[in-house]
Coordinates of C-alpha atoms and ligand atoms in Angstrom, one line a residue:
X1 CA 0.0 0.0 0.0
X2 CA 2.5 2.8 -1.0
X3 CA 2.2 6.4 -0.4
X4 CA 1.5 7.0 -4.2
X5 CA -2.2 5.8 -4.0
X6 CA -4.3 8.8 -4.7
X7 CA -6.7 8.9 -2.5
X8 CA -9.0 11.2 -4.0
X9 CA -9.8 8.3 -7.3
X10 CA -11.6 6.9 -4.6
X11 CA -13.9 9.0 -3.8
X12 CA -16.9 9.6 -5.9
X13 CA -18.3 12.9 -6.3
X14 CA -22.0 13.5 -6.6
X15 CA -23.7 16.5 -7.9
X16 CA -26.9 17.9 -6.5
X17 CA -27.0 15.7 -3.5
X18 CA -28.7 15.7 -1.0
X19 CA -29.7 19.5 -2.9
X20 CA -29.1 21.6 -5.9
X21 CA -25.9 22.9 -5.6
X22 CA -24.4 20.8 -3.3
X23 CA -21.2 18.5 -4.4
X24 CA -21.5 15.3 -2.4
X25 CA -18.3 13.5 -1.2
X26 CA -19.1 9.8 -0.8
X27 CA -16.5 7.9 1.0
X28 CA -18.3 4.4 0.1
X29 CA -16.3 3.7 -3.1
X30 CA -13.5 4.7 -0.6
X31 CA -14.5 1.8 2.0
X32 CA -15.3 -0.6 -0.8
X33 CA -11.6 -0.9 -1.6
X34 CA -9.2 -2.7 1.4
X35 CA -6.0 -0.7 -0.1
X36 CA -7.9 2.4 0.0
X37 CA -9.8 2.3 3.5
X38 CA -6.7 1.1 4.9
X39 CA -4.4 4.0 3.1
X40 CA -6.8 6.2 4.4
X41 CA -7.0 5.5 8.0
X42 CA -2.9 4.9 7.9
X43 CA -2.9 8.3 6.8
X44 CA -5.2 9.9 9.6
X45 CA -2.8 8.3 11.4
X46 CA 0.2 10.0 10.5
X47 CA -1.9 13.0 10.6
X48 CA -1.6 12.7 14.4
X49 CA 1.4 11.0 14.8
X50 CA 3.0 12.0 18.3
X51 CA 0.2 13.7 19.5
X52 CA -0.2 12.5 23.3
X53 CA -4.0 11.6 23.1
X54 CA -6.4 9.9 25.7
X55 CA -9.2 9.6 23.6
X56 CA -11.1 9.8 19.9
X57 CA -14.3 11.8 19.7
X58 CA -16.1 10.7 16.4
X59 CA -19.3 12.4 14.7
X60 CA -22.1 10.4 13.4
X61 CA -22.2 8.7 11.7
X62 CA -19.5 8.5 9.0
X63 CA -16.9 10.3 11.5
X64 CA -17.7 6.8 13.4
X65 CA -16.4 4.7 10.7
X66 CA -12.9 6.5 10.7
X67 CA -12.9 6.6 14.3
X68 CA -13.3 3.7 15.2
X69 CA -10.9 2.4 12.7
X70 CA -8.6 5.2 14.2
X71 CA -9.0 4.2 17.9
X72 CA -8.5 0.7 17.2
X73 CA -5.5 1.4 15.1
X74 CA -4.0 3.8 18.1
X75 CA -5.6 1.5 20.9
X76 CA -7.4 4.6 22.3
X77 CA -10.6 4.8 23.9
X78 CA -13.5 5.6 21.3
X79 CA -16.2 7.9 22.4
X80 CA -19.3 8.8 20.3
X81 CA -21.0 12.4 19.7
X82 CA -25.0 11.2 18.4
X83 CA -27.6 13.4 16.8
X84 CA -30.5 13.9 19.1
X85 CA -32.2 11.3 20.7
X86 CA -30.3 8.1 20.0
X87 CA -27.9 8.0 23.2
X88 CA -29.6 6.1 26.2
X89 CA -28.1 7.4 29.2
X90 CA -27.5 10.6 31.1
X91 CA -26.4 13.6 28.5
X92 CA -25.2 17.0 27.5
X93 CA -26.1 18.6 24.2
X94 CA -25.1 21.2 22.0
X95 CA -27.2 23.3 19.3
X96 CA -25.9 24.6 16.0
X97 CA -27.1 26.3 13.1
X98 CA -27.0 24.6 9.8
X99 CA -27.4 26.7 6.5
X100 CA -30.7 26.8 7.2
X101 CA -32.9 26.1 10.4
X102 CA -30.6 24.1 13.8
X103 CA -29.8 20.7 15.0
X104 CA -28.0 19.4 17.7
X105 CA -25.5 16.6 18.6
X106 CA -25.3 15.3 22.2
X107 CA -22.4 13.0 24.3
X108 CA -23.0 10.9 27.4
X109 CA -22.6 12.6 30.2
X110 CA -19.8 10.4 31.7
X111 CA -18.2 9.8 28.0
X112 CA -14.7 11.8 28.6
X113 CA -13.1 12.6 32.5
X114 CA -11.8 16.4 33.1
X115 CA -8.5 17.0 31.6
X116 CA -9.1 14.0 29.4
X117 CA -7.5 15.2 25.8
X118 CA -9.3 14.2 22.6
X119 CA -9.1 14.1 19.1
X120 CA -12.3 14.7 17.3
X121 CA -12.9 13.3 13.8
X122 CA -15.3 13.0 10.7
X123 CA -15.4 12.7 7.6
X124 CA -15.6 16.0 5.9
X125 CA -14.8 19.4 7.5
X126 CA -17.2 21.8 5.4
X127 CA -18.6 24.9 7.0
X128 CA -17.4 23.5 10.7
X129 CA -20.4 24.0 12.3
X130 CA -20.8 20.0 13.7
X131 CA -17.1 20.2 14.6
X132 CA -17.3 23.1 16.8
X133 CA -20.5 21.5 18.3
X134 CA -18.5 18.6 19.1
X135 CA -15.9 20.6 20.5
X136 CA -18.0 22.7 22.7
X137 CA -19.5 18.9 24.0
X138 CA -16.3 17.9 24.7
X139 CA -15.5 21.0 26.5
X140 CA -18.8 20.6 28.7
X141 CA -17.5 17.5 30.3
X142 CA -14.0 19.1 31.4
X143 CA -12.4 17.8 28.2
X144 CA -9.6 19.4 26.2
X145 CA -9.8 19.6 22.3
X146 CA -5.8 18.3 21.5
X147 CA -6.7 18.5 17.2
X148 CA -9.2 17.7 14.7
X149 CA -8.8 15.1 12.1
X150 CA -11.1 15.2 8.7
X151 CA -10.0 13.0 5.3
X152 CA -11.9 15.9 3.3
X153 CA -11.8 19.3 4.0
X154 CA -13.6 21.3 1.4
X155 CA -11.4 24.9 1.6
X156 CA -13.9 27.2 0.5
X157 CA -16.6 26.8 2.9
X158 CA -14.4 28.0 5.8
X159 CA -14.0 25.1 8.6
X160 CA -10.6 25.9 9.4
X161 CA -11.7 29.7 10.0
X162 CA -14.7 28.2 12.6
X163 CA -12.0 26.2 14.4
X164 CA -9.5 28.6 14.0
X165 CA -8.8 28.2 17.7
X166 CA -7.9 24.6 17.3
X167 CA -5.2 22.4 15.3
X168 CA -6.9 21.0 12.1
X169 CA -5.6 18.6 9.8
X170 CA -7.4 16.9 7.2
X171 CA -5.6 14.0 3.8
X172 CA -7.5 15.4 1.3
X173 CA -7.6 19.2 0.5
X174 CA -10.9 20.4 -2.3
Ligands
LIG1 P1 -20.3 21.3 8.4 O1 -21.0 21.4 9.8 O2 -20.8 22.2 7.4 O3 -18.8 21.3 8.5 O4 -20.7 19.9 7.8 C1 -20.0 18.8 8.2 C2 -20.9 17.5 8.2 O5 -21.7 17.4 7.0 C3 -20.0 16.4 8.2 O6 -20.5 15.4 9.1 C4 -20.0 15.9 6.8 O7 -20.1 14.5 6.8 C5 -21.3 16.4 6.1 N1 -21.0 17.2 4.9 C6 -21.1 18.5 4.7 N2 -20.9 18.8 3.4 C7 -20.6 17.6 2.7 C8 -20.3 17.3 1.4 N3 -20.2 18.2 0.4 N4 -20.1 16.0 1.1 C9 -20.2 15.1 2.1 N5 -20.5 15.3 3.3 C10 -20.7 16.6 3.7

């Protein structure tokens, strides 16, 4: 699996999805291939290299599928930030605005220990809204936000900007 497999043959761009407008970046052709998944996570991996980490924070749901890959590959402990309603125990939640109207992710309440330092990931880092959520979540519980980790970060839309109080990194620049 050498460091000349491009990455971004993998991933299969869709136009208009889930609106007009929108240019979807779907990771599935990405999973679908071993070499590539694998490239991928190895690569989210050197992303973070070094970093002294207790913990990976993952965003549903297709921040779960890196993350968990991640936290497995690191042997960290893997903690999950759900949209609302799907968590079962005690938790905190955090609105955000999306382009239009709000949502809201949420974390058990018990899911990271003060001081604990996390890495958040997903997928793609677009506007930055969900990530900041997820930050402010982590923050809630006494955690501390060590970096984020995307394997798309789609420049234009401004995500670093939003987390411009944080270390960002992200494989695949649009
Ligand atoms: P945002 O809060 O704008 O940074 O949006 C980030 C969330 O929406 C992530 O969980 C992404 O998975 C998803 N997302 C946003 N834009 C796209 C896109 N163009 N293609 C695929 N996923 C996207």
């Amino acid at each position: 699996m050498g460091s000349k497999m491009d990455l971004k043959q993998h991933i299969r761009t869709v136009p208009d999805f889930p609106k007009q407008g929108i240019n979807f970046y779907d990771i599935t052709t990405l999973l679908a291939n071993p070499a590539a998944f694998q490239h991928a996570v190895e690569q989210l991996k050197s992303k973070v290299a070094g970093k002294q980490i207790d913990a990976i924070v993952a965003i549903e749901s297709r921040g779960f599928i890196f993350g968990a890959a991640l936290a497995h590959a690191l042997g960290k402990s893997f903690v999950i930030v759900r949209k609302p309603g799907k968590l079962p125990y005690k938790k905190v939640s955090e609105e955000y605005n999306l382009e239009y109207g709000k949502d809201r992710l949420e974390i058990h309440e018990d899911a990271i220990g003060r001081g604990q330092k996390v890495l958040i990931i997903d997928d793609v880092l677009a506007t930055g809204g969900t990530a900041l959520a997820a930050a402010k979540l982590v923050e809630k519980l006494g955690g501390v936000v060590e970096a984020f980790a995307f394997l798309i970060e789609l420049d234009k839309l401004g995500g670093r900007d939003k987390l411009n109080k944080y270390e960002v990194h992200s494989v695949l620049n649009y």
